[in-house]
Tab-separated table of C-alpha atoms and ligand atoms in Angstrom:
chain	number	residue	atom	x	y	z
I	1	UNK	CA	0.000	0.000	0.000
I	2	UNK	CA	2.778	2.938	-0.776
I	3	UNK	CA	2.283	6.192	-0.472
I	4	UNK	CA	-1.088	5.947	1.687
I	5	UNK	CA	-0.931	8.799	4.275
I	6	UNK	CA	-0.416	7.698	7.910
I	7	UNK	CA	-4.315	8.901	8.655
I	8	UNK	CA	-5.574	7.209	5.917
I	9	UNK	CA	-3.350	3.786	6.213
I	10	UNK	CA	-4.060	3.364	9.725
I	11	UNK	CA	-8.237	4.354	9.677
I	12	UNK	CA	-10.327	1.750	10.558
I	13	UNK	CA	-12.610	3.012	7.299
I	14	UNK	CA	-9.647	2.059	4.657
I	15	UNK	CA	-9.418	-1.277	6.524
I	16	UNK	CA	-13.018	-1.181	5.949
I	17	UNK	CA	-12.562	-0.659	2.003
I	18	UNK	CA	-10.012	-3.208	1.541
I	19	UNK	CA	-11.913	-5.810	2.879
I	20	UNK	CA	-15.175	-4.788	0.318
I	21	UNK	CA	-12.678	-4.858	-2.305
I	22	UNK	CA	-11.089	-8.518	-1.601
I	23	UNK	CA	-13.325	-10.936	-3.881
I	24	UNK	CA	-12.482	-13.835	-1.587
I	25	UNK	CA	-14.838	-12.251	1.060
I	26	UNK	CA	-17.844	-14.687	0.093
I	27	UNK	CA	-15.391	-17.918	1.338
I	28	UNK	CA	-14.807	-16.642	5.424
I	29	UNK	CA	-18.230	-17.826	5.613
I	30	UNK	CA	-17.571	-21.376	4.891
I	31	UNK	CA	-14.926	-21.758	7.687
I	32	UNK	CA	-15.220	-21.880	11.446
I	33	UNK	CA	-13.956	-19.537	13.201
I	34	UNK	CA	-12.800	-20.340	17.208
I	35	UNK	CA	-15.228	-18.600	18.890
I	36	UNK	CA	-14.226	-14.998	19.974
I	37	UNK	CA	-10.491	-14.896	17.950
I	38	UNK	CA	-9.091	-13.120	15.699
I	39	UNK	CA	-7.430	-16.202	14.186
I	40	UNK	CA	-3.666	-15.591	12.230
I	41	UNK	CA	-2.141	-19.284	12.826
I	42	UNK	CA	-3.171	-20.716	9.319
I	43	UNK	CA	0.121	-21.254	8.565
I	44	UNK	CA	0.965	-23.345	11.303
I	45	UNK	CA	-3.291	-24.898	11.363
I	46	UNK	CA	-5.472	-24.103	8.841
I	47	UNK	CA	-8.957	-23.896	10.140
I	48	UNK	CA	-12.004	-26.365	9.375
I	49	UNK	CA	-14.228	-25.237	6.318
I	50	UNK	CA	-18.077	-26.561	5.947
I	51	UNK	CA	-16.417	-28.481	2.783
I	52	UNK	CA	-13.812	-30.429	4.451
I	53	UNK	CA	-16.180	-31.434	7.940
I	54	UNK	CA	-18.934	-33.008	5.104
I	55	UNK	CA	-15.891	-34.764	3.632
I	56	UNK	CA	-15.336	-36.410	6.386
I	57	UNK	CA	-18.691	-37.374	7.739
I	58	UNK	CA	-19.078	-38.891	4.498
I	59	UNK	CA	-15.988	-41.193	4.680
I	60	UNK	CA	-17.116	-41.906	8.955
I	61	UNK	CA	-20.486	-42.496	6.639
I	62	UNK	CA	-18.830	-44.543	4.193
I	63	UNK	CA	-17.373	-46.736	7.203
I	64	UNK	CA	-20.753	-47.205	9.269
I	65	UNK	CA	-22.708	-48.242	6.876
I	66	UNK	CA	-20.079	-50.639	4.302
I	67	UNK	CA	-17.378	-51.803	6.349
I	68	UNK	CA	-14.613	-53.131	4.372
I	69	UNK	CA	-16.547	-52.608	1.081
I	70	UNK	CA	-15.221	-48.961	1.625
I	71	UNK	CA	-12.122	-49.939	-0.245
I	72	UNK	CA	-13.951	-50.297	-3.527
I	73	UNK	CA	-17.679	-49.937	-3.420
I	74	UNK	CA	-18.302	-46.532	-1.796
I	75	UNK	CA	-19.142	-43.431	-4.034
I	76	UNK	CA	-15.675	-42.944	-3.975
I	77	UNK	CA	-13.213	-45.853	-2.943
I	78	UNK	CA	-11.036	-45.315	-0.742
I	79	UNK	CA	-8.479	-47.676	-2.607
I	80	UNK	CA	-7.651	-44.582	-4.906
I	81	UNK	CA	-7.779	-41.886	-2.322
I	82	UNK	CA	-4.353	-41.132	-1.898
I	83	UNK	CA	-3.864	-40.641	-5.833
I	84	UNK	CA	-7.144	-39.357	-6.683
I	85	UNK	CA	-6.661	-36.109	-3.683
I	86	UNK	CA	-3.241	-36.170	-5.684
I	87	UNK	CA	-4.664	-35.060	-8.535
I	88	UNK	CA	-7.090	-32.899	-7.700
I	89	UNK	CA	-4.610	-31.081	-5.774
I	90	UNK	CA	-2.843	-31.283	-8.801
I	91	UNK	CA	-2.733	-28.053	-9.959
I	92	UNK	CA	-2.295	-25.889	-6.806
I	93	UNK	CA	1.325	-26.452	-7.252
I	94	UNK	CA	1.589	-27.038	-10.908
I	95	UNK	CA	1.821	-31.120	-10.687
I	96	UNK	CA	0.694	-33.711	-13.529
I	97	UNK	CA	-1.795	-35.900	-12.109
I	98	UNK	CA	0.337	-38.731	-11.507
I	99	UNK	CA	3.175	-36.700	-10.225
I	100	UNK	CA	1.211	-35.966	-7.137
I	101	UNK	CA	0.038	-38.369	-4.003
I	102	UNK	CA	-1.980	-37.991	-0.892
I	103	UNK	CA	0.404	-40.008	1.363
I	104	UNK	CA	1.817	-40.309	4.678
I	105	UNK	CA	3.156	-37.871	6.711
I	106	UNK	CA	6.110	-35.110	5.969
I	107	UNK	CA	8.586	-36.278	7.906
I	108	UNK	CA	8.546	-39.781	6.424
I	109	UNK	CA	7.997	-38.781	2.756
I	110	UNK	CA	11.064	-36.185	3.040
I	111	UNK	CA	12.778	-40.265	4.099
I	112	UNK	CA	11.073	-41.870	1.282
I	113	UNK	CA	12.311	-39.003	-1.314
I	114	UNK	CA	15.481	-38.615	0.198
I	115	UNK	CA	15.859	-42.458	0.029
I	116	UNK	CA	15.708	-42.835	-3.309
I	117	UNK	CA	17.768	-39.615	-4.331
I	118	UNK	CA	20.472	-39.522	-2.473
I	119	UNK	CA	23.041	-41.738	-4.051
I	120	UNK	CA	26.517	-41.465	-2.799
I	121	UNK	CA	28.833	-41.751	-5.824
I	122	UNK	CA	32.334	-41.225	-5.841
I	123	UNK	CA	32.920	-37.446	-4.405
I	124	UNK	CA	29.230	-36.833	-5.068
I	125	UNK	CA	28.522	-37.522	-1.042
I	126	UNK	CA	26.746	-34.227	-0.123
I	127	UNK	CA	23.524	-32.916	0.792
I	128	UNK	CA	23.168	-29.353	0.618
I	129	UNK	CA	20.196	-27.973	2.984
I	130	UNK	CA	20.480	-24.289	4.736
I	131	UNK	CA	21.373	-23.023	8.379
I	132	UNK	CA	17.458	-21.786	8.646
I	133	UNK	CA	15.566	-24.787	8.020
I	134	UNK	CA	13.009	-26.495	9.838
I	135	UNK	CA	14.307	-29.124	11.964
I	136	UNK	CA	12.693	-32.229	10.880
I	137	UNK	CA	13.901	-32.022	7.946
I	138	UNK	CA	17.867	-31.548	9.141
I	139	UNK	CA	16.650	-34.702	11.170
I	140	UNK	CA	15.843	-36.574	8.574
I	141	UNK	CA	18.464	-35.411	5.766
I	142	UNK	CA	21.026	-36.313	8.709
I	143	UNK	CA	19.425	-40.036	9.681
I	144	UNK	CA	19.708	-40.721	5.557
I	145	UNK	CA	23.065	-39.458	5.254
I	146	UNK	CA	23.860	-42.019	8.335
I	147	UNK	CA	21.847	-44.828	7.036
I	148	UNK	CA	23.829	-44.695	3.408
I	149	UNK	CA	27.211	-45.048	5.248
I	150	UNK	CA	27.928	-41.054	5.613
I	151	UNK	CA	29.048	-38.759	8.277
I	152	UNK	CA	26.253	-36.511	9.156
I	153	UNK	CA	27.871	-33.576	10.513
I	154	UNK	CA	30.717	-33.628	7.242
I	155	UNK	CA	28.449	-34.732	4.344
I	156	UNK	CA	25.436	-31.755	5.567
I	157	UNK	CA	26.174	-28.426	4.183
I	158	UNK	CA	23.874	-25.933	5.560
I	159	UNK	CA	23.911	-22.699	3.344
I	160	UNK	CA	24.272	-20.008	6.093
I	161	UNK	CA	22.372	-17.173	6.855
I	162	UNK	CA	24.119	-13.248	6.132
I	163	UNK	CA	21.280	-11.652	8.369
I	164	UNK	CA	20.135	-14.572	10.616
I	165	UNK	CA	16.763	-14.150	8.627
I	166	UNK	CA	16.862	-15.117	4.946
I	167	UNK	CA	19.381	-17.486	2.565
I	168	UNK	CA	20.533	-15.334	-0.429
I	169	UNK	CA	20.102	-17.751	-3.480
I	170	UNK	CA	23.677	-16.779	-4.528
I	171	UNK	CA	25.077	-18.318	-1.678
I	172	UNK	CA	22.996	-21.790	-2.542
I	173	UNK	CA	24.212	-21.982	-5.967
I	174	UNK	CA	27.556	-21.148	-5.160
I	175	UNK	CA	27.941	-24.503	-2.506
I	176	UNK	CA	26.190	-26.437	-5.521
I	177	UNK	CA	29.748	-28.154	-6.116
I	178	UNK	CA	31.006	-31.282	-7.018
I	179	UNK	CA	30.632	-33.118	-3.779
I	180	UNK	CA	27.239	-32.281	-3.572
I	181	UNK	CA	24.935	-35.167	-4.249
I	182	UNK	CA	21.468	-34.035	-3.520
I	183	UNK	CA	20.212	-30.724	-2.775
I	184	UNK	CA	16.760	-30.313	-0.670
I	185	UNK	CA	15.020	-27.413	0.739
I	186	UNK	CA	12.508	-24.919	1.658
I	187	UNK	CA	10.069	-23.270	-0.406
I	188	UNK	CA	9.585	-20.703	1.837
I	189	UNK	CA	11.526	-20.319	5.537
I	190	UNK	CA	9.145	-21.263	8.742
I	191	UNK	CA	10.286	-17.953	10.912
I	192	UNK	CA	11.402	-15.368	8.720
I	193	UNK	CA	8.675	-16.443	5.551
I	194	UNK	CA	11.373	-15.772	2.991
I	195	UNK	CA	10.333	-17.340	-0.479
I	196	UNK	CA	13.241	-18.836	-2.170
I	197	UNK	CA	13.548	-18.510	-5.682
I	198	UNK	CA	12.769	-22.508	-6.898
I	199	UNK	CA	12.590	-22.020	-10.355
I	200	UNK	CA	16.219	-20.302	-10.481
I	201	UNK	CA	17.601	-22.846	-7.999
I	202	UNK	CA	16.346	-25.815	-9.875
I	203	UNK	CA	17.928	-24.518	-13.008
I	204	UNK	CA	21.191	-24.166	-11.282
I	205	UNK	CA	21.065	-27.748	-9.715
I	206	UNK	CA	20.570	-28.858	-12.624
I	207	UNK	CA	22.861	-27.596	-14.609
I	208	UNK	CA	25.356	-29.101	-12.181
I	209	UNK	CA	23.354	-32.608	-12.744
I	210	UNK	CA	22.445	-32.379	-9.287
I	211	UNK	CA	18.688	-33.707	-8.405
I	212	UNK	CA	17.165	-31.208	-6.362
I	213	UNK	CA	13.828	-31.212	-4.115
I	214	UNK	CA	11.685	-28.895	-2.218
I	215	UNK	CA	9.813	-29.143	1.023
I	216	UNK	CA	6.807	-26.627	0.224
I	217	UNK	CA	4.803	-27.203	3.644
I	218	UNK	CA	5.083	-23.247	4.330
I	219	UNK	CA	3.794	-22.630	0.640
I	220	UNK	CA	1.520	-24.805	-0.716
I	221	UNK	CA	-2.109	-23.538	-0.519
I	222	UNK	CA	-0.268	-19.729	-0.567
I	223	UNK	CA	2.047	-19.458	-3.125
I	224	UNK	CA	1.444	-20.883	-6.434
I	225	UNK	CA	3.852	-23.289	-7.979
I	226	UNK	CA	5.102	-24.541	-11.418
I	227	UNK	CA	6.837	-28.165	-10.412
I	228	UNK	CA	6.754	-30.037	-12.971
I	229	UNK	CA	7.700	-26.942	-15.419
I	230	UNK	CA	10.565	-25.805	-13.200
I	231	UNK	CA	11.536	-29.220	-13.173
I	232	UNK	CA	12.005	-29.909	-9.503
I	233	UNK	CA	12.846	-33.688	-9.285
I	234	UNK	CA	10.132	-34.140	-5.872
I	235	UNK	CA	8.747	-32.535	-3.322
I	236	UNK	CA	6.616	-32.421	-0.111
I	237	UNK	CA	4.349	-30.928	1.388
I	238	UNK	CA	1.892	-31.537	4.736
I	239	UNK	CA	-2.195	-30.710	4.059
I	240	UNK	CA	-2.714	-28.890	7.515
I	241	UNK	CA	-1.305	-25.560	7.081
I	242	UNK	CA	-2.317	-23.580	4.477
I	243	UNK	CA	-4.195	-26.396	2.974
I	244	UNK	CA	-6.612	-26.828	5.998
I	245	UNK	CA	-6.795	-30.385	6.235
I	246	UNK	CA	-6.613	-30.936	10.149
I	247	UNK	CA	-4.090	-31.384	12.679
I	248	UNK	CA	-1.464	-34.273	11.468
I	249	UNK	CA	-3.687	-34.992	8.380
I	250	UNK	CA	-1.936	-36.873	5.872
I	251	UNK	CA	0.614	-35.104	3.221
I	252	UNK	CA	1.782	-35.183	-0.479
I	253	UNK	CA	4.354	-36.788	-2.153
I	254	UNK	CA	5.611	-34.917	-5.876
I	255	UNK	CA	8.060	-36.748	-8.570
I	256	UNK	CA	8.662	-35.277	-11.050
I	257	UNK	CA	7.570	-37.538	-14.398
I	258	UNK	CA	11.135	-37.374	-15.558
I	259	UNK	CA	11.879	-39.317	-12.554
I	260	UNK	CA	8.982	-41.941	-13.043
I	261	UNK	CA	11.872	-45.005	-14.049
I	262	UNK	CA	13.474	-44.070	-10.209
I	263	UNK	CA	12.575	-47.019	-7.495
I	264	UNK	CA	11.137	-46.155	-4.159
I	265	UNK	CA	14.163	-47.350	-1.716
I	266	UNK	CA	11.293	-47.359	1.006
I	267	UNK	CA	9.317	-50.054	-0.164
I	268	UNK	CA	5.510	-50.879	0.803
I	269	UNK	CA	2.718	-52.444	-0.036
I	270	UNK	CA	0.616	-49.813	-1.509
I	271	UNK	CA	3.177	-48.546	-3.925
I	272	UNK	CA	2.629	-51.499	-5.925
I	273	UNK	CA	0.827	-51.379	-9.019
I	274	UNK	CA	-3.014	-51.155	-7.929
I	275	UNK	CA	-4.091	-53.697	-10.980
I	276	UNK	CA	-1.498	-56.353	-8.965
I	277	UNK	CA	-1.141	-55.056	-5.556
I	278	UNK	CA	-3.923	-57.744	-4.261
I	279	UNK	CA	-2.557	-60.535	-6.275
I	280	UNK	CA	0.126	-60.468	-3.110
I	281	UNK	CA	2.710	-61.668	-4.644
I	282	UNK	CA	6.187	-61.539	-2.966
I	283	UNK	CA	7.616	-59.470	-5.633
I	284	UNK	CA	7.316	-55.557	-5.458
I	285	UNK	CA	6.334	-53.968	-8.574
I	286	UNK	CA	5.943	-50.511	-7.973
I	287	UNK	CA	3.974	-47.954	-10.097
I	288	UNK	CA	5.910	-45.819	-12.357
I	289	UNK	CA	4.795	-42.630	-10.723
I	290	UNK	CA	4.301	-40.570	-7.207
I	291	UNK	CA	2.232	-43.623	-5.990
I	292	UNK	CA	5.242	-45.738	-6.061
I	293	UNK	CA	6.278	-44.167	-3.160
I	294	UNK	CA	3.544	-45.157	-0.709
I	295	UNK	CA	4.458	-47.379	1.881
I	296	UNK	CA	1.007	-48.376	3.751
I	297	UNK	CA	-2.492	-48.262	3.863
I	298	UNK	CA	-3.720	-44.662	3.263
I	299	UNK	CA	-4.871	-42.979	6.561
I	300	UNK	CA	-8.304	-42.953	5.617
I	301	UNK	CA	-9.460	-41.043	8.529
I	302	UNK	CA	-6.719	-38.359	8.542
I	303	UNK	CA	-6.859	-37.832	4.404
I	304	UNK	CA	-10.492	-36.765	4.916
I	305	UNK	CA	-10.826	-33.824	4.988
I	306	UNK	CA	-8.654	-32.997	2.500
I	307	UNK	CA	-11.278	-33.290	-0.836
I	308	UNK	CA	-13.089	-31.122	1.108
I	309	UNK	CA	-10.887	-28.515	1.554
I	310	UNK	CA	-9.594	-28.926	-1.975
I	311	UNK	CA	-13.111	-28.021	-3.335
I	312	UNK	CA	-12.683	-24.940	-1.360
I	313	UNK	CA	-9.011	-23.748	-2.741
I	314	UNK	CA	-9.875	-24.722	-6.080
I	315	UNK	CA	-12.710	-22.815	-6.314
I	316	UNK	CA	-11.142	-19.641	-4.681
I	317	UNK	CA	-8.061	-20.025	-7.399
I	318	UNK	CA	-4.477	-20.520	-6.322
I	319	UNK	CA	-3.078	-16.956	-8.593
I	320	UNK	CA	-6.172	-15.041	-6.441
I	321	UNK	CA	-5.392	-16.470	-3.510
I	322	UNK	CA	-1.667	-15.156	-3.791
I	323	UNK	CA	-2.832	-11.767	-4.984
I	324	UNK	CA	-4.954	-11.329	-1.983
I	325	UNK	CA	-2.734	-13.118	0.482
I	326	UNK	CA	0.350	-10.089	-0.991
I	327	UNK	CA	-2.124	-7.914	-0.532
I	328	UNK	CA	-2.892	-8.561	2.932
I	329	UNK	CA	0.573	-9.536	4.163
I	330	UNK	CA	1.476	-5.676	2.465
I	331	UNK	CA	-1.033	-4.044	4.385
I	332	UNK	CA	0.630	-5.922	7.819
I	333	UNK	CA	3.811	-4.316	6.908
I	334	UNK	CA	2.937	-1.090	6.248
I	335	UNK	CA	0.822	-0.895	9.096
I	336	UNK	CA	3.472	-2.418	11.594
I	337	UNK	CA	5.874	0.170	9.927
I	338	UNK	CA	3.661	3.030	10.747
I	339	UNK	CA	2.695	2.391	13.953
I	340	UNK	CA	4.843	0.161	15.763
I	341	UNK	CA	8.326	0.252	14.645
I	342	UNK	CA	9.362	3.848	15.895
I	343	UNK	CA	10.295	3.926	20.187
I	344	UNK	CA	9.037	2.746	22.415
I	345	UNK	CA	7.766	-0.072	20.333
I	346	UNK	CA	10.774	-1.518	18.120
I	347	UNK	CA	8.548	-3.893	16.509
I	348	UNK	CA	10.854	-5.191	13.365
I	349	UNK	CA	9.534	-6.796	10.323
I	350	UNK	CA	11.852	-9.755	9.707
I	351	UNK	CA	10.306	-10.828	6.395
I	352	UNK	CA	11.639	-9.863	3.478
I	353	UNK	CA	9.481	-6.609	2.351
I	354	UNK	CA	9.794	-7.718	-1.636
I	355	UNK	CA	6.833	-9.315	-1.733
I	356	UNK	CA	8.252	-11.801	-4.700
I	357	UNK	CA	10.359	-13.078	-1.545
I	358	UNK	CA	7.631	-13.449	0.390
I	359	UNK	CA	5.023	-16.725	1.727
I	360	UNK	CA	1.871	-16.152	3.053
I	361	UNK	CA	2.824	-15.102	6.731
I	362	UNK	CA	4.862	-12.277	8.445
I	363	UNK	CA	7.533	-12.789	11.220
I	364	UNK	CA	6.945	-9.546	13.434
I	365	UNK	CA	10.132	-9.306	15.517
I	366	UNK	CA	10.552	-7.829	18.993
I	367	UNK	CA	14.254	-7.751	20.296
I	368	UNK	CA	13.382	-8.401	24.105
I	369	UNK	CA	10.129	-9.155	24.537
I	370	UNK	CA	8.568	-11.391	21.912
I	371	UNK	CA	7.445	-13.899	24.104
I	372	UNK	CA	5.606	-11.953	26.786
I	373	UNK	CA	3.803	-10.082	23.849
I	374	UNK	CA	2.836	-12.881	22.044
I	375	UNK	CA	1.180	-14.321	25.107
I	376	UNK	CA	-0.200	-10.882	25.950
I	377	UNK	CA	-1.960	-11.242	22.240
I	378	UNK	CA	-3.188	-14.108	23.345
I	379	UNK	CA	-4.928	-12.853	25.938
I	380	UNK	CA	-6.767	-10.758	23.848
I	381	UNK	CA	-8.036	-13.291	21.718
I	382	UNK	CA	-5.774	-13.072	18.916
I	383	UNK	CA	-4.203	-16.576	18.004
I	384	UNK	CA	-0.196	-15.674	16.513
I	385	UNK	CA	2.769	-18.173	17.291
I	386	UNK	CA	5.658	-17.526	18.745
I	387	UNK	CA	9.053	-18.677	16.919
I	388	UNK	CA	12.619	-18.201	19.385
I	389	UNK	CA	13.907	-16.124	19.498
I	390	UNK	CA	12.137	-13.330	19.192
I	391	UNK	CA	9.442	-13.902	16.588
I	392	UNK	CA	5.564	-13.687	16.460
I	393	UNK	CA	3.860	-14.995	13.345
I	394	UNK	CA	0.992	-13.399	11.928
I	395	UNK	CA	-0.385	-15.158	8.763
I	396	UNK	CA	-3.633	-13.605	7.244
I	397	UNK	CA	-5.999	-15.990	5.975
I	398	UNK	CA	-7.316	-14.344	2.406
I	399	UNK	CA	-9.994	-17.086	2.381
I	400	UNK	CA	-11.384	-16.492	6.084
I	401	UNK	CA	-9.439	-13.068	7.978
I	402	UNK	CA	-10.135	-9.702	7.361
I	403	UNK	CA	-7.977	-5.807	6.901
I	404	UNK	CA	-10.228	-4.975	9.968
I	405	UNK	CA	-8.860	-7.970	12.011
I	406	UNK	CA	-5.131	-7.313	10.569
I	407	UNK	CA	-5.576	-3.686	11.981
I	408	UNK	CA	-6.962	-5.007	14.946
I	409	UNK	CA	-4.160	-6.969	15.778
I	410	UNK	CA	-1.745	-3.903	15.577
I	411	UNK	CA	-3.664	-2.329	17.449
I	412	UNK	CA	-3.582	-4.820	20.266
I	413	UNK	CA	-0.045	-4.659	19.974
I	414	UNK	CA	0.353	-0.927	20.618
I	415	UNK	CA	-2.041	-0.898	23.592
I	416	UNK	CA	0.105	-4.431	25.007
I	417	UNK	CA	3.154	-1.908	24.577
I	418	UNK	CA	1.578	1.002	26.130
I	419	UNK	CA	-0.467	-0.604	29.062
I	420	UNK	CA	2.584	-2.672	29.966
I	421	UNK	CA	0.706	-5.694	30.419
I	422	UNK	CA	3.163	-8.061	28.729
I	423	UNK	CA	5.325	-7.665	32.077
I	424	UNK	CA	2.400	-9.845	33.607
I	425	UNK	CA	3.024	-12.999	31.759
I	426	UNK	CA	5.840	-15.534	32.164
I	427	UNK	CA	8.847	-16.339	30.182
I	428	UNK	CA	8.580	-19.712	30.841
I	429	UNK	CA	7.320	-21.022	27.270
I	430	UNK	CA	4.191	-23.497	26.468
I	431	UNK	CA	5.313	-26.978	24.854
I	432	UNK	CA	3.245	-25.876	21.649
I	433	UNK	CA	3.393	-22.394	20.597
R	1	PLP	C1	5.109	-28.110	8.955
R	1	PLP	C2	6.393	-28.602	8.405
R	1	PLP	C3	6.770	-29.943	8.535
R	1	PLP	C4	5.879	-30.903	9.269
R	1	PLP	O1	6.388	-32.183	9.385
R	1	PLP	P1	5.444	-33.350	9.898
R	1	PLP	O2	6.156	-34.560	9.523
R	1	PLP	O3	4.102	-33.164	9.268
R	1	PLP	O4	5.303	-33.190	11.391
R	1	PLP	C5	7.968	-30.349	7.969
R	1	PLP	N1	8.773	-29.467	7.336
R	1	PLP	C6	8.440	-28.173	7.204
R	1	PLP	C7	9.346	-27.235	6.489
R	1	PLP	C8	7.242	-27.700	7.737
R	1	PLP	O5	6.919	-26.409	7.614
């Protein structure tokens, strides 16, 4: 929002305008709400739409009344689940149908992936990741590293951080060297919400013949995607972020169809080829595509939700969805630049202010007292999440917040500041924040 006067930026009446003007307005009826919040935590749990609770009764439906038939009789069986919410989430990130699958969890298809493309060969031994990711995923890219015969401390690079807040892509392509075997990271940093550049960074991996994959949990459902045109070689994602599937609902899997002839290292059953899987024969013969990689029975229960939700997303349109979610994330800036960065506030934005280099949530920084604020903001009803060390996360919702709750949450912040009343909550911290 440049060159908006400070009257006119902060006035609850051009709050008031943007929100007539976003045409995603119709959608905030079709989610819930917890009672009596003002609700910015969608991009750590994305809230329960109308569409993705009917979903679900229909599968607990589905179970009631056919049992086991479920598999393959019901309206929709849940034998193809996994690859048919594949496909219809499809083109949210810019997957072929059979590049995509509705599988597991994160965590373990980051293990299947990384599995299967990290092959140690000759000085090739590497796996470059960066000093800001998310820690399951150093967990993981570590255990493989051990489990191929590596040293996990020598054979992970982590690209380091200039500012303790954002990677510069020239420093990723420059550690793209010969040793490195693998490269995997984020599409978009948890604390800071920096967006890296994939396109560019696939491009460079591969011109160095180096297979390269993305973990786009912080973007998918934000941020559109091209995958299969950029020509990342896989990817994951969860579903309960910014996809709004429910609390440790089950995730996808992306391979690229270049990368269809690649075995899953991780073998299970339902990565066989559905037309033979229940001949159960000793022999695994995988299918040639993202579906390989499952390992077990699809979570039923926990993948839900997800068509649901889906219905929802796709209707709203991923390239709207981003132009709203800028526009809204823009507005936070601008506003916490106007009113809260000057003494005695010293509120810092921490995300990058480009908003090309920017996901769907903004890292408001406070050098002492993060922690006390962000509980004083819950207090007042606002839901945020507090990162250490000194970051609250405020991610507005373009399907289901409001400019009049973003301004209200400023707000908040300068009376928390001015009253004092942070001093009256602990620095202990919560175990989930
Ligand atoms: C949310 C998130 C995860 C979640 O992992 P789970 O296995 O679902 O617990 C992993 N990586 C990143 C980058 C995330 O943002």
């Amino acid at each position: 929002m440049p060159g908006y006067r400070h009257s006119i930026l902060t006035s609850e009446s051009f709050a008031a305008a943007l929100d007539r003007s976003n045409p995603l307005a119709r959608f905030r009826r079709r989610f819930y709400t917890p009672p009596g919040t003002i609700y910015l935590d969608g991009n750590s749990l994305g809230l329960l739409s109308r569409p993705a609770e009917r979903s679900l009764a229909r599968v607990l439906e589905e179970w009631r009344t056919m049992g086991v038939r479920g598999w393959i009789e019901g309206p929709r069986p849940w034998f193809y689940e996994a690859e048919e919410t594949g496909a219809a989430a499809a083109p949210l990130v810019g997957a072929r149908t059979h590049e995509l699958v509705f599988t597991g969890t994160t965590t373990v298809n980051i293990h299947a992936l990384v599995a299967t493309f990290y092959e140690r060969r000759g000085r090739r031994t590497r796996i470059l990741a960066d000093a800001l990711d998310f820690p399951t995923d150093i967990y993981a890219l570590r255990s493989q590293i051990a489990l191929k015969g590596g040293d996990p401390e020598a054979d992970l690079v982590l690209v380091p951080s200039r500012d303790g807040r954002t990677i510069e892509e020239e420093d990723i392509i420059e550690r793209m060297t010969p040793e490195v075997a693998l490269v995997f990271l984020p599409s978009v940093l948890f604390r800071s919400g920096q967006l890296l550049d994939m396109e560019r960074l696939t491009r460079e991996a591969h011109l160095r013949e180096i297979p390269i994959g993305f973990d786009c949990s912080h973007s998918a459902g934000a941020v559109p995607h091209r995958l299969n045109r950029w020509g990342v070689d896989f990817a994951v994602f969860c579903g309960y972020k910014y996809l709004n599937g429910g609390p440790g609902c089950s995730a996808f899997l992306y391979l690229h169809e270049n990368r269809f002839d690649r075995k899953p290292v991780l073998a299970g059953w339902f990565g066989n080829k559905k037309t033979s899987q229940f001949d159960l024969r000793l022999d695994f013969d995988p299918t040639p595509a993202a579906g390989g990689w499952q390992i077990s029975s699809p979570g039923i229960l926990g993948s839900a939700t997800m068509p649901g939700s889906l219905t929802v997303l796709r209707e709203a349109g991923i390239d709207r969805i981003r132009r709203e979610s800028v526009r809204m994330t823009s507005y936070l800036i601008d506003l916490v630049k106007a009113v809260l960065e000057a003494p005695p506030y010293g509120f810092r934005i921490g995300t990058p202010l480009d908003p090309r280099r920017r996901g769907g949530h903004v890292a408001l920084e406070h050098p002492r007292e993060a922690l006390r604020i962000n509980e004083a903001l819950k207090a007042r009803g606002v839901v945020p999440d507090f990162r250490p060390p000194n970051v609250i996360r405020l991610a507005p919702i373009p399907l289901y917040n409001t400019y009049r709750q973003i301004r209200g949450v400023v707000f908040r912040l300068k009376d928390i500041v001015d009253s004092g009343e942070f001093r009256a909550f602990s620095r202990r911290r919560k175990a989930v924040s």
